[in-house]
XYZ file of C-alpha atoms in Angstrom:
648
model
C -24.220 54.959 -23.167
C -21.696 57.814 -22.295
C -23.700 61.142 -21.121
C -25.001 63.414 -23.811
C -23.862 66.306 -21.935
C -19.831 65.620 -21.411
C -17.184 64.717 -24.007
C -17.558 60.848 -24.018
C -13.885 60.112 -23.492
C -13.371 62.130 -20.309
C -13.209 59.535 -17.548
C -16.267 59.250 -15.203
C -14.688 60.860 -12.103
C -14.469 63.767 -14.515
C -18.089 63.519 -14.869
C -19.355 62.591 -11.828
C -19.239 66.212 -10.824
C -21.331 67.858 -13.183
C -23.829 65.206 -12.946
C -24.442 66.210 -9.073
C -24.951 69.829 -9.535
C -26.746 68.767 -12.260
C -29.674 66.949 -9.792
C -29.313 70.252 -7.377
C -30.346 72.288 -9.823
C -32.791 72.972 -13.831
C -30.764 71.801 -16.511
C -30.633 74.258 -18.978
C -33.389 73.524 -21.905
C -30.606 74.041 -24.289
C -26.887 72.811 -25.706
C -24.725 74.903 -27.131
C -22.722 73.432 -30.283
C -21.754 73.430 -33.407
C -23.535 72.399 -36.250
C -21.277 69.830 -36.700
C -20.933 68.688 -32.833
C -24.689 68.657 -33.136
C -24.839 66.654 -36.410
C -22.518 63.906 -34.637
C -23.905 63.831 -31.289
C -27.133 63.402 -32.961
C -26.119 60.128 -34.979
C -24.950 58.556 -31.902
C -27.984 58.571 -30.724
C -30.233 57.408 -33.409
C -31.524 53.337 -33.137
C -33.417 51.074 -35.279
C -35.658 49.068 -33.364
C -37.398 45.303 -35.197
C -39.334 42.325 -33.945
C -37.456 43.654 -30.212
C -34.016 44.003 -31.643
C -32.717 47.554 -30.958
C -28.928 48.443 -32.507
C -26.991 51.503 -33.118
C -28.354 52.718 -36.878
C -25.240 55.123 -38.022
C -22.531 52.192 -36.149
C -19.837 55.058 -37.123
C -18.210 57.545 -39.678
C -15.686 57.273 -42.306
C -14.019 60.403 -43.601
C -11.367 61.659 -45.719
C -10.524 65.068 -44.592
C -9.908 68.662 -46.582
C -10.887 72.125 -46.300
C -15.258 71.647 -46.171
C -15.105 69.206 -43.705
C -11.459 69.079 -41.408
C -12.454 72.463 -39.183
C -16.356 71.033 -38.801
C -16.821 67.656 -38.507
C -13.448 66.675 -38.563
C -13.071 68.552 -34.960
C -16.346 67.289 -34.186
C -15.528 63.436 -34.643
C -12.106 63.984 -32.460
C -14.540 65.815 -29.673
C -16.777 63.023 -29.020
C -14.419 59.765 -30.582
C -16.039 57.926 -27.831
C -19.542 57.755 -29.266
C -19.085 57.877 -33.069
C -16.211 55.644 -34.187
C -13.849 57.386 -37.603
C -12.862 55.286 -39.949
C -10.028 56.604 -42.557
C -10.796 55.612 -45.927
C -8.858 56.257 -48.982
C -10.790 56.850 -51.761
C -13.946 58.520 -51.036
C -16.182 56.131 -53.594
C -14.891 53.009 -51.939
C -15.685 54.759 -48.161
C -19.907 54.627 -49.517
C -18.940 50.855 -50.924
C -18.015 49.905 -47.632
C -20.719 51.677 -45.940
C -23.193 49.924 -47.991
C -21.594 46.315 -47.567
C -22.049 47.438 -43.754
C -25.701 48.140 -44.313
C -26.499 44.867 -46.300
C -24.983 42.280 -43.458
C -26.572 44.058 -40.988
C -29.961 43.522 -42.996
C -30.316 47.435 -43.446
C -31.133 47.952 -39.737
C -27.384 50.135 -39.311
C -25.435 51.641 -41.380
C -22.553 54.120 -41.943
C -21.644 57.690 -42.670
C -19.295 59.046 -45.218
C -17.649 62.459 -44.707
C -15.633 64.170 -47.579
C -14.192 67.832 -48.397
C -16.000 70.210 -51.223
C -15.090 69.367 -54.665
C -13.584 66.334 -55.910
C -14.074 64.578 -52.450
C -18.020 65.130 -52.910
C -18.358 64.327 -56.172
C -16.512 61.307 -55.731
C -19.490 60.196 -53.816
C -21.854 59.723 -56.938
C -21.276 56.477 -57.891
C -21.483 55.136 -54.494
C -24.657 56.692 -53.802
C -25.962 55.054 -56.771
C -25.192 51.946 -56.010
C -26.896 52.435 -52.546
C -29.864 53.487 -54.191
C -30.343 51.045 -57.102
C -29.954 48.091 -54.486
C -32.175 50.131 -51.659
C -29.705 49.906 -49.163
C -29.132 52.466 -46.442
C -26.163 55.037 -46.228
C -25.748 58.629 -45.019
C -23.383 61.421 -46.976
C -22.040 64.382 -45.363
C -20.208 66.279 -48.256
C -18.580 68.991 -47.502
C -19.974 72.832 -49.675
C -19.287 76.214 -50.086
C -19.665 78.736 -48.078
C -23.495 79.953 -46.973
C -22.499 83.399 -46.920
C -21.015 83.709 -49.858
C -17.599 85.376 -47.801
C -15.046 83.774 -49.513
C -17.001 83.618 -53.346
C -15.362 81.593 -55.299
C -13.859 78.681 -53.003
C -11.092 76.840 -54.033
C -12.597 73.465 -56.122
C -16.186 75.621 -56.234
C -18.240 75.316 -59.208
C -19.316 78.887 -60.555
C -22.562 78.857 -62.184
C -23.495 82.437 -63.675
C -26.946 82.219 -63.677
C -28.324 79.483 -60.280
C -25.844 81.229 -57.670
C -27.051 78.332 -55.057
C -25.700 75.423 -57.122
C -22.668 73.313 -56.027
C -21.364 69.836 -57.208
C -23.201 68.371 -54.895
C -26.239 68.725 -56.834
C -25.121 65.802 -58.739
C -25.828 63.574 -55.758
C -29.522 64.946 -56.018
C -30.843 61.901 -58.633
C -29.199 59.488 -57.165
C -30.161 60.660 -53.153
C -33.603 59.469 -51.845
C -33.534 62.159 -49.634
C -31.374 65.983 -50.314
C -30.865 69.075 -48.388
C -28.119 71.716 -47.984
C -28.112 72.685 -44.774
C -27.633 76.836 -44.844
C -28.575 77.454 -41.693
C -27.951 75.910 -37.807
C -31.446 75.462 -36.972
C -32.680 74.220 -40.647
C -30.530 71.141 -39.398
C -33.192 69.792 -36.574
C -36.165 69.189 -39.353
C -33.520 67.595 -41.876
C -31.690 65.128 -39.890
C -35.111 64.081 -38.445
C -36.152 63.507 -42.440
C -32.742 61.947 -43.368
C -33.190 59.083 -40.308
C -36.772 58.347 -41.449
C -35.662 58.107 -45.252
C -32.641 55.634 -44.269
C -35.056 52.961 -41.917
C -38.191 53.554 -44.177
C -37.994 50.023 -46.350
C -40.105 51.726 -48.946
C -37.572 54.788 -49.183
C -34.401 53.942 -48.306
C -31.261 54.424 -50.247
C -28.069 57.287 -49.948
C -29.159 60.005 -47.996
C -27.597 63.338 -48.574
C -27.037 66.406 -45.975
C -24.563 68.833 -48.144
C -22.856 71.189 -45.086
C -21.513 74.408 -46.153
C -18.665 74.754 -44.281
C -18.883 77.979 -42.395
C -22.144 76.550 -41.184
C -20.749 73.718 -39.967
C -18.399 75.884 -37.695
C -21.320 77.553 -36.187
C -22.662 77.600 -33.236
C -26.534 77.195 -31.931
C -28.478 76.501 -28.714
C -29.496 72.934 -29.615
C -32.777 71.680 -27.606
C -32.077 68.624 -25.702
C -34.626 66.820 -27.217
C -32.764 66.782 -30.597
C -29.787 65.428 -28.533
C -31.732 62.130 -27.062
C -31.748 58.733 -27.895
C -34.106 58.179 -30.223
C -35.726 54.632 -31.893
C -36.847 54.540 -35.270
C -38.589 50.733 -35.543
C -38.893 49.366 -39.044
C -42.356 48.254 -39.514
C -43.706 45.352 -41.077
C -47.085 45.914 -43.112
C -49.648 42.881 -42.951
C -51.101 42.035 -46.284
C -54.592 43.899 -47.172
C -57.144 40.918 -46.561
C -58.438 41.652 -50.206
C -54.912 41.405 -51.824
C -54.186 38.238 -49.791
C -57.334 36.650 -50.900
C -56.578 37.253 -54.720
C -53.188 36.117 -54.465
C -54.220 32.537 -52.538
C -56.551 32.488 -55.459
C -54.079 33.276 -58.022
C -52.063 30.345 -55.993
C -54.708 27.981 -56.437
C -55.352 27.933 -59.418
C -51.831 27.246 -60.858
C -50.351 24.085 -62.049
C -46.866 25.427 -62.628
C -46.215 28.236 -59.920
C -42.425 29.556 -59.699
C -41.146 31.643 -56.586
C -38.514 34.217 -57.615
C -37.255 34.989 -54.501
C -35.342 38.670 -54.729
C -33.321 40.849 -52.298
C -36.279 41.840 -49.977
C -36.499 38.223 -48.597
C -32.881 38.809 -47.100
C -33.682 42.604 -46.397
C -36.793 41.431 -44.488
C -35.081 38.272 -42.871
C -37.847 36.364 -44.614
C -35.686 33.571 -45.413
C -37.387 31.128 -42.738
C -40.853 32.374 -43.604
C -39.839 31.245 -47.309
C -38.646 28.099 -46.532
C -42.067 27.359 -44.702
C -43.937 27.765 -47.695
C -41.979 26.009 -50.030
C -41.839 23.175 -47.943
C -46.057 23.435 -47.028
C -46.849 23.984 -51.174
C -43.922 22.336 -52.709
C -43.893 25.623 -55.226
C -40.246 25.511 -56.163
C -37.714 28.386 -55.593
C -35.748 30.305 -58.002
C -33.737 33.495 -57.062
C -31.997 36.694 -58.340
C -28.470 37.857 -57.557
C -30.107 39.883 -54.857
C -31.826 36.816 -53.165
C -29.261 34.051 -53.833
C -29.287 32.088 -50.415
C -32.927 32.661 -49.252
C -33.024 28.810 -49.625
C -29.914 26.847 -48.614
C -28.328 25.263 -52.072
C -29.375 21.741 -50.913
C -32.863 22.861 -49.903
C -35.601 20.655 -52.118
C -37.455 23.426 -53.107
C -34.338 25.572 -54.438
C -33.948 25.733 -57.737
C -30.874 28.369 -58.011
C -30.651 31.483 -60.008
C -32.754 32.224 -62.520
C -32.696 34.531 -65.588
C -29.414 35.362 -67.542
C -27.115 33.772 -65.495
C -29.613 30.986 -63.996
C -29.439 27.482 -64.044
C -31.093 25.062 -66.556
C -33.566 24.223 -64.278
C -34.895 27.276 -62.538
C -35.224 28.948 -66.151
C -36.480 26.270 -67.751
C -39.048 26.123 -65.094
C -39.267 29.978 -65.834
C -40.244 29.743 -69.334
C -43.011 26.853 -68.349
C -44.611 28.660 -65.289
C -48.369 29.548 -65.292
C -47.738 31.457 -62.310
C -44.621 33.287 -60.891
C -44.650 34.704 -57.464
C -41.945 37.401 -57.177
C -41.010 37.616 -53.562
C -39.002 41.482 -52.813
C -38.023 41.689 -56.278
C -37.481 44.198 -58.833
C -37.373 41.714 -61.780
C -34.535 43.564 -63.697
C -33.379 42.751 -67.261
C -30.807 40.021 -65.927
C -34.070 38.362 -64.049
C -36.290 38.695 -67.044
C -33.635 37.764 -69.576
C -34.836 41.115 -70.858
C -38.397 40.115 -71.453
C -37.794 37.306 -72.969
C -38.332 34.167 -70.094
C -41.965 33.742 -68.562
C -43.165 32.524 -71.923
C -46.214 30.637 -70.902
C -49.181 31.752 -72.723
C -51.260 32.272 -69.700
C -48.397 33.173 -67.587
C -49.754 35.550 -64.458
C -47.750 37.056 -61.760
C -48.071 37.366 -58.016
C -45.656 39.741 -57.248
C -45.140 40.402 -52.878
C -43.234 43.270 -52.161
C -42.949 45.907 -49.327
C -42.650 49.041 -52.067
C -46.277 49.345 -54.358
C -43.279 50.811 -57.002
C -42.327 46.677 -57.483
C -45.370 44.951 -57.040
C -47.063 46.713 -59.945
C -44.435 45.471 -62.377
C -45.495 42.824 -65.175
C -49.336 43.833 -64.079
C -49.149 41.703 -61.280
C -51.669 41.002 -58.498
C -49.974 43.093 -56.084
C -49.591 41.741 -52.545
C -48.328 45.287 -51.079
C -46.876 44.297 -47.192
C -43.478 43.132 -45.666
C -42.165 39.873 -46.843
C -42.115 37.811 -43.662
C -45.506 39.170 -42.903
C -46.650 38.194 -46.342
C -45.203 35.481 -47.108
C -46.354 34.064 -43.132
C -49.705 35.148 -44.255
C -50.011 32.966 -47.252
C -48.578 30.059 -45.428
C -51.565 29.792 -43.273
C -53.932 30.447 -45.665
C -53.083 28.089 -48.734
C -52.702 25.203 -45.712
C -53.561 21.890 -47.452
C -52.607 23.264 -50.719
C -49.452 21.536 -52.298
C -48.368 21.358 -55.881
C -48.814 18.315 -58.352
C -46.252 15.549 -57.487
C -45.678 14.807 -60.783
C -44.336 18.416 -60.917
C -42.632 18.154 -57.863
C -40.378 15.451 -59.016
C -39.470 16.880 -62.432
C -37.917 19.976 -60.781
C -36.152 17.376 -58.266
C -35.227 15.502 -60.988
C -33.586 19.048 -62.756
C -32.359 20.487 -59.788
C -29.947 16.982 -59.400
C -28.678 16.886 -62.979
C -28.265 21.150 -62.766
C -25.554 19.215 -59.966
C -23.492 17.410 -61.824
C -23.102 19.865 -63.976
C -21.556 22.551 -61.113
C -19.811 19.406 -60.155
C -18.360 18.374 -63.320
C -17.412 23.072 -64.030
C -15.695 22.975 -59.928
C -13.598 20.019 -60.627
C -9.890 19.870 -61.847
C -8.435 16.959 -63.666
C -5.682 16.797 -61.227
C -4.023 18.736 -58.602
C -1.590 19.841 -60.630
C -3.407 21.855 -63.329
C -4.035 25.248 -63.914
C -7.587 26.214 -62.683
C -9.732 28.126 -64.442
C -12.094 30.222 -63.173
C -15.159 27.981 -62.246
C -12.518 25.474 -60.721
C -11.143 28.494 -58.512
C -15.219 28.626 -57.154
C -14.789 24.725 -56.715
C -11.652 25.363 -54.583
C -12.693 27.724 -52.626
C -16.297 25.936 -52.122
C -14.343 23.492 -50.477
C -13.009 25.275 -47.905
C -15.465 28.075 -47.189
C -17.945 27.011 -43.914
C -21.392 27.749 -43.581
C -21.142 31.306 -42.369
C -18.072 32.893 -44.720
C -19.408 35.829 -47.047
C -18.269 35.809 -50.576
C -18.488 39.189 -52.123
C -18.548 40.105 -55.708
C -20.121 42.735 -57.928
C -18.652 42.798 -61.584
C -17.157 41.196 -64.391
C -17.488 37.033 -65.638
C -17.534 36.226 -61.976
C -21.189 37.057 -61.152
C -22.738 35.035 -63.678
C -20.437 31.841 -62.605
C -21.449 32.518 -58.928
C -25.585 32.817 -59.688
C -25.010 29.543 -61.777
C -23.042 27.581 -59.649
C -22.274 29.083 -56.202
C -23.254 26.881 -53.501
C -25.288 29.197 -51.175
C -24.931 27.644 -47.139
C -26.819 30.579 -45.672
C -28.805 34.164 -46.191
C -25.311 36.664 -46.176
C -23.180 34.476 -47.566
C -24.088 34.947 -50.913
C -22.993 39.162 -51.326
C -23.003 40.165 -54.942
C -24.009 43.363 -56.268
C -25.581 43.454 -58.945
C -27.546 46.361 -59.367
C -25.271 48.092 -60.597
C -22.257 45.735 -60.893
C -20.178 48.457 -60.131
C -16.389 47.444 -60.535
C -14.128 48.279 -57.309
C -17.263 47.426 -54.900
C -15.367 44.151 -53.543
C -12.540 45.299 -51.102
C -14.159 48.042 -49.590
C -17.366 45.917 -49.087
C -15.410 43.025 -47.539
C -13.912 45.850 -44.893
C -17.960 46.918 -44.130
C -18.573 43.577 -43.996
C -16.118 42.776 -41.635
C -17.140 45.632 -39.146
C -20.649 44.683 -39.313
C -19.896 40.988 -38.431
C -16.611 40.388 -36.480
C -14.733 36.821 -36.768
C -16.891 36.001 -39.997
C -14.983 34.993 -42.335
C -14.993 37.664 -45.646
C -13.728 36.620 -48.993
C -13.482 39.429 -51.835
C -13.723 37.868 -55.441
C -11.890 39.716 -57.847
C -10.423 39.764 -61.246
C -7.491 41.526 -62.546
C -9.659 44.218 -64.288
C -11.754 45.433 -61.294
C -8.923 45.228 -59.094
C -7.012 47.876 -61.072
C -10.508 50.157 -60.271
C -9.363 50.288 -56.447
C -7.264 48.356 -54.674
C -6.294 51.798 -52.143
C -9.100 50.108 -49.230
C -6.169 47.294 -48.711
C -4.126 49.549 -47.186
C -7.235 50.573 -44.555
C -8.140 46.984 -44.146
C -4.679 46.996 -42.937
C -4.876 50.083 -40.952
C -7.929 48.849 -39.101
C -6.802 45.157 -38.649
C -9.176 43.561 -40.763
C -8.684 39.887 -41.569
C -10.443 40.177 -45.368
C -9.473 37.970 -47.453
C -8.632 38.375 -51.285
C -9.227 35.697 -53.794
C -7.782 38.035 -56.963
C -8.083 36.042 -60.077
C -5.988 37.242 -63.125
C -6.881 36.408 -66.646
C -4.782 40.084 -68.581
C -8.096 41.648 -69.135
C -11.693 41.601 -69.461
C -12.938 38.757 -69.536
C -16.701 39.789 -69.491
C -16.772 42.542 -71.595
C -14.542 40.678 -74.339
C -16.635 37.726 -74.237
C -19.607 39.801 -74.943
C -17.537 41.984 -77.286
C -16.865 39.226 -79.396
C -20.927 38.159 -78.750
C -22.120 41.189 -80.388
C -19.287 41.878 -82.769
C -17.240 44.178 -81.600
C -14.490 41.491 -81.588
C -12.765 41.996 -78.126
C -11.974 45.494 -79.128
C -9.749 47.103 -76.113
C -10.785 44.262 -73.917
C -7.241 43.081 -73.514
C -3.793 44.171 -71.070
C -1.420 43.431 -73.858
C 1.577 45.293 -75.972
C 0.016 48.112 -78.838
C 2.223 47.312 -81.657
C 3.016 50.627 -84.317
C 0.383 49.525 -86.580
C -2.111 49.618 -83.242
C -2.619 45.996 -83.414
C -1.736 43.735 -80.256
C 0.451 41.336 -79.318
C -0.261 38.181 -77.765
C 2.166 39.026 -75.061
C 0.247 40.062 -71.653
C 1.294 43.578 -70.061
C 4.650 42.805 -67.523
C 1.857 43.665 -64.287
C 2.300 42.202 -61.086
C -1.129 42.500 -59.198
C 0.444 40.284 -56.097
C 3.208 42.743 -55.599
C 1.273 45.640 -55.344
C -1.167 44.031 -53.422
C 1.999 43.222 -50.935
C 3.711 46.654 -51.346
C -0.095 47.668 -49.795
C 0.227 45.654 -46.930
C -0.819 42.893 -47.290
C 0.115 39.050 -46.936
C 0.292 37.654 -50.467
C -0.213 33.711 -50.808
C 0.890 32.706 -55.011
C -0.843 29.611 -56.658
C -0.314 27.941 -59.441
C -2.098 24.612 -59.589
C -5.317 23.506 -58.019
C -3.739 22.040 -55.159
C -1.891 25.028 -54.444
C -4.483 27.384 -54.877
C -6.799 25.030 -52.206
C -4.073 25.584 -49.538
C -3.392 28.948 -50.310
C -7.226 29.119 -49.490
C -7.290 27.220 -45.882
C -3.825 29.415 -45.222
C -5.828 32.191 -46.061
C -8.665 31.952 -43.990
C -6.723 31.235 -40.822
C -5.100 33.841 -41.155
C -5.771 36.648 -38.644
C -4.225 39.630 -41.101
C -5.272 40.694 -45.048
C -4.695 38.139 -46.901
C -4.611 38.303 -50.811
C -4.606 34.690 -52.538
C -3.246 35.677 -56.034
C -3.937 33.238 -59.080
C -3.397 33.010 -62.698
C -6.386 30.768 -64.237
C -6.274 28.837 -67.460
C -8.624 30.750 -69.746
C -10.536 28.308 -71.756
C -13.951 28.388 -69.608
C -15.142 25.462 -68.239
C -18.944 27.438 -67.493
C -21.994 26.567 -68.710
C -23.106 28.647 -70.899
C -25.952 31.339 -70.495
C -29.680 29.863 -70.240
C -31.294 32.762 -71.501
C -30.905 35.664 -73.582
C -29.769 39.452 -72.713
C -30.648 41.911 -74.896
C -27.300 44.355 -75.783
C -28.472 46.093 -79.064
C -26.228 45.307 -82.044
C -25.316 47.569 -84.910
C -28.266 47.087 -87.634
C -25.639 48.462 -89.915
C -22.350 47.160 -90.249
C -19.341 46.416 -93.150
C -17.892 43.938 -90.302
C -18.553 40.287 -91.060
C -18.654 39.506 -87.294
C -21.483 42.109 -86.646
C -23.725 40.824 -89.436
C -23.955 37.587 -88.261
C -24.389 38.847 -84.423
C -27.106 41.396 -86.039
C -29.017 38.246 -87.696
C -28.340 36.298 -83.976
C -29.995 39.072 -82.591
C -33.116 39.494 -84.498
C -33.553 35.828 -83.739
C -33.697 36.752 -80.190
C -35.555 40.128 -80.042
C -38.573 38.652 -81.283
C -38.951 36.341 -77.769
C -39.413 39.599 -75.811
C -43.227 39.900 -74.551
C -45.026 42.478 -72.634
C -46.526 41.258 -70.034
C -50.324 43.140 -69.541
């Protein structure tokens, strides 16, 4: 690692020098920097140490630049480029989105910090910090804020308040931070960062991470102690069960005649996925899984039973709605796991639930098995040995889990070459040619229920949806994080026409940096999600669809005149156009040999050839409504509601 004491990119006869008379004589106890040199010197030298495995935890910064941030960290990241990589983003949301995709392929042990100007650069931030925090994955935000002093009173792009004087914008990224602080003075920096690193490697805590720098501040200079300036190693621990938890839970275990794993996001964020796959195959307890945990079991693995809840499979909620037992593994059991209430029907139904946060193992008034999930799920390995599950069970999920099969293989094939694919036969293409280690990314609209159904998982990251908040626009600038975290893989962004009008400005930095993404962009003139459950609840597709307003404010069949593939192009980046199956499957190998962004553009039939949901979702209808549509959706609904249970 370059020395803490000289600009990293000077070359080391520079430095060989001062390192002499520094053995003739005391170094001095202190550095004198910036707040900002300080800030960035001190992320280079922050590690996450687990199971031996030490890596850099803030791998580098991206930053869009303005007056709050260009004259303090902006000259800080030029002063020591050599040990803190910048990264130009163009939109300051999609900067956290790629950040975050960073932080999930490298299992949450590194991540990535985000640098923006006061204003409209910080609160740009929000939604990107709650993403990172609904799906507990690590990021750091350095926002640019008005001045401490109050010299210049009001700032350009400040918010006045006339009663809180200390309140900025970036108070809206309090809620959504695990961990806040405005830093209004130099040494009021040293106790904060310290807090920020332990929030962003705690598995219990972690999420965005917020350190709001006025920006006269960040101009200042200190005497920094040296010790703030060394390498430091936070390691992520991994909590062994409570012997008393453990014992209920093999209990709990035992007695079942119908247990279900739900296997959630904190298998992957633990790298529990082998630990998993022991047990199933020692008990024989089949495996379902969220969006979050999609791949802790390879697709062809006995034991996995695919998604479960809204979007699941046949089997895995059938099995759901039958279990005496269900033993949530690192989930949070949302309302798409739960089918909002409504699935773990059993009369006698009890939960298990193992999970590194005591937040998530208390759901559904579960016996709570509070520890890491490899530890855990290692512990009840050895102690249900001998146990196994009734083979006459056994072979009925077997026996579901191959018809589920034909059914993803009869919704991923084409009649011919020749036809238009839809959307599930675009999956089926691209199945084909993706290998074991691609990463398919995804986060919103009809594609993340067809993936959870039918995507053929080959191993733990290649399955990458977000889905805790489904946030449209998370795709691109994920596959670029992606990408950086895991050179050579290759990193396929699934998107439809809708959420690629959210944010398509990260092509132009995947080009910039020289990042072989790929683009799978899928257009269907509109939203096909939202209309389908517009029309669901009767709402009837209302402003669903890219098509003419007529005078009367009708619209016309006629899609808008749009051409995604040309702007995708005019960003920079190489456009492959299919129309047919076959086309779109060579389009697909072109694509992934390709060593530049690549965007595979296709129009797709849209009848659906999906299966349809397995279980219910609760979107409240209007109880009141002249509409005929909503009536009957209202009386559809009632049906429904009444399924939901409470689990005590």
């Amino acid at each position: 690692m370059s020395n803490p004491e000289q600009p990293p990119q000077q070359p080391h006869s520079q430095q060989a020098q001062p390192q002499q008379a520094q053995s003739q004589s005391p170094r001095p106890p202190v550095v004198r920097l910036t707040v900002a040199q300080a800030l960035v010197r001190f992320l280079a030298a922050q590690y996450t140490e687990r199971d031996g495995v030490r890596q850099r935890l803030i791998a580098g910064t991206w930053g869009i630049f303005g007056h709050g941030n260009v004259a303090g960290l902006g000259q800080a990241l030029v002063e020591y480029a050599g040990v803190m990589p910048y990264h130009q983003g163009r939109n300051e949301q999609a900067m956290v989105h790629a950040a975050v995709g960073h932080a999930r392929q490298r299992g949450r042990l590194s991540t990535q910090a985000v640098t923006t100007s006061i204003g409209p650069g910080a609160t740009n931030l929000v939604t990107g910090a709650a993403l990172a925090t609904i799906n507990r994955l690590p990021v750091l935000l350095l926002p640019g804020d008005y001045f401490a002093t109050h010299a210049a009173d009001p700032l350009l792009q400040q918010l006045e308040h006339p009663v809180e004087a200390d309140v900025s914008v970036n108070d809206t990224l309090r809620p959504v931070s695990r961990y806040f602080d405005r830093i209004t003075r130099p040494e009021a920096l040293i106790p904060s960062a310290l807090r920020a690193m332990r929030v962003l490697t705690d598995p219990v805590e972690t999420g965005a991470v917020t350190l709001a720098l006025p920006q006269d501040v960040q101009a200042e200079a200190y005497d920094w102690p040296r010790e703030f300036l060394a390498e430091r190693v936070w390691r992520v621990r991994r909590p062994a069960p409570d012997p008393a938890e453990l014992a209920e839970a093999v209990r709990a275990v035992r007695a079942a005649s119908r247990p279900l794993i739900v296997a959630g996001g904190g298998v992957h964020h633990s790298a529990a996925e082998e630990a998993l796959r022991a047990l199933a195959e020692a008990t024989g307890i089949p495996v379902a899984s969220t969006q979050a945990g999609k791949g802790s079991l390879r697709h062809d693995h006995p034991q996995d039973v695919g998604g479960i809840g809204h979007t699941g499979t046949a089997t895995a909620d059938e099995l759901a709605r039958t279990a005496d037992l269900v033993i949530g593994v690192g989930t949070r059991y949302t309302d798409f796991t739960t089918a909002s209430g409504t699935l773990f029907r059993h009369p006698d139904v009890r939960f298990v639930n193992l999970n590194v946060a005591a937040f998530d193992a208390h759901k559904l008034a579960a016996t709570t098995l509070v520890c890491d999930a490899r530890a855990g799920l290692t512990a009840l390995t050895e102690a249900l040995a001998g146990h196994r599950v009734d083979a006459g069970y056994e072979a009925a999920y077997r026996a579901g889990k191959e018809r589920w099969e034909r059914i993803v293989e009869a919704a991923f094939r084409a009649a011919d070459d020749s036809a238009v694919p839809t959307q599930t036969q675009v999956l089926g293409a691209l199945d084909a040619v993706v290998g074991d280690d691609d990463v398919v990314i995804n986060a919103a609209g009809s594609l993340p229920g067809d993936l959870h159904k039918l995507w053929r998982a080959r191993s733990p990251r290649q399955y990458h949806l977000e889905y805790g908040y489904s946030c449209m626009g998370y795709e691109i600038p994920a596959a670029i994080g992606v990408q950086q975290a895991a050179p050579g893989t290759p990193v396929w962004a699934l998107v439809g026409d809708g959420t690629y009008l959210m944010m398509p400005t990260e092509i132009v930095t995947a080009v910039q940096e020289g990042l072989p993404v790929n683009l799978v962009l899928v257009q269907n003139h509109g939203y096909a999600s939202i209309g389908g459950l517009s029309e669901s609840v009767g709402a009837e597709r209302f402003g669903t669809a890219y098509r003419y307003r007529a005078a009367d404010g009708t619209f016309t069949g006629s899609p808008l005149p749009v051409d995604l593939a040309a702007n995708a192009g005019s960003l920079g980046m190489e456009v492959l156009r299919a129309k047919t199956v076959g086309e779109l499957r060579e389009a697909l190998r072109a694509a992934r040999a390709s060593d530049r962004p690549t965007c595979v553009y296709v129009e797709t039939d849209p009848a659906s050839t999906a299966p349809p949901a397995q279980a219910w979702w609760d979107v409240p209808v209007a109880a009141a409504a002249s509409r005929e549509a909503a009536v009957r959706a209202r009386a559809e609904y009632d049906r429904h509601v009444t399924d939901r249970r409470h689990h005590l």
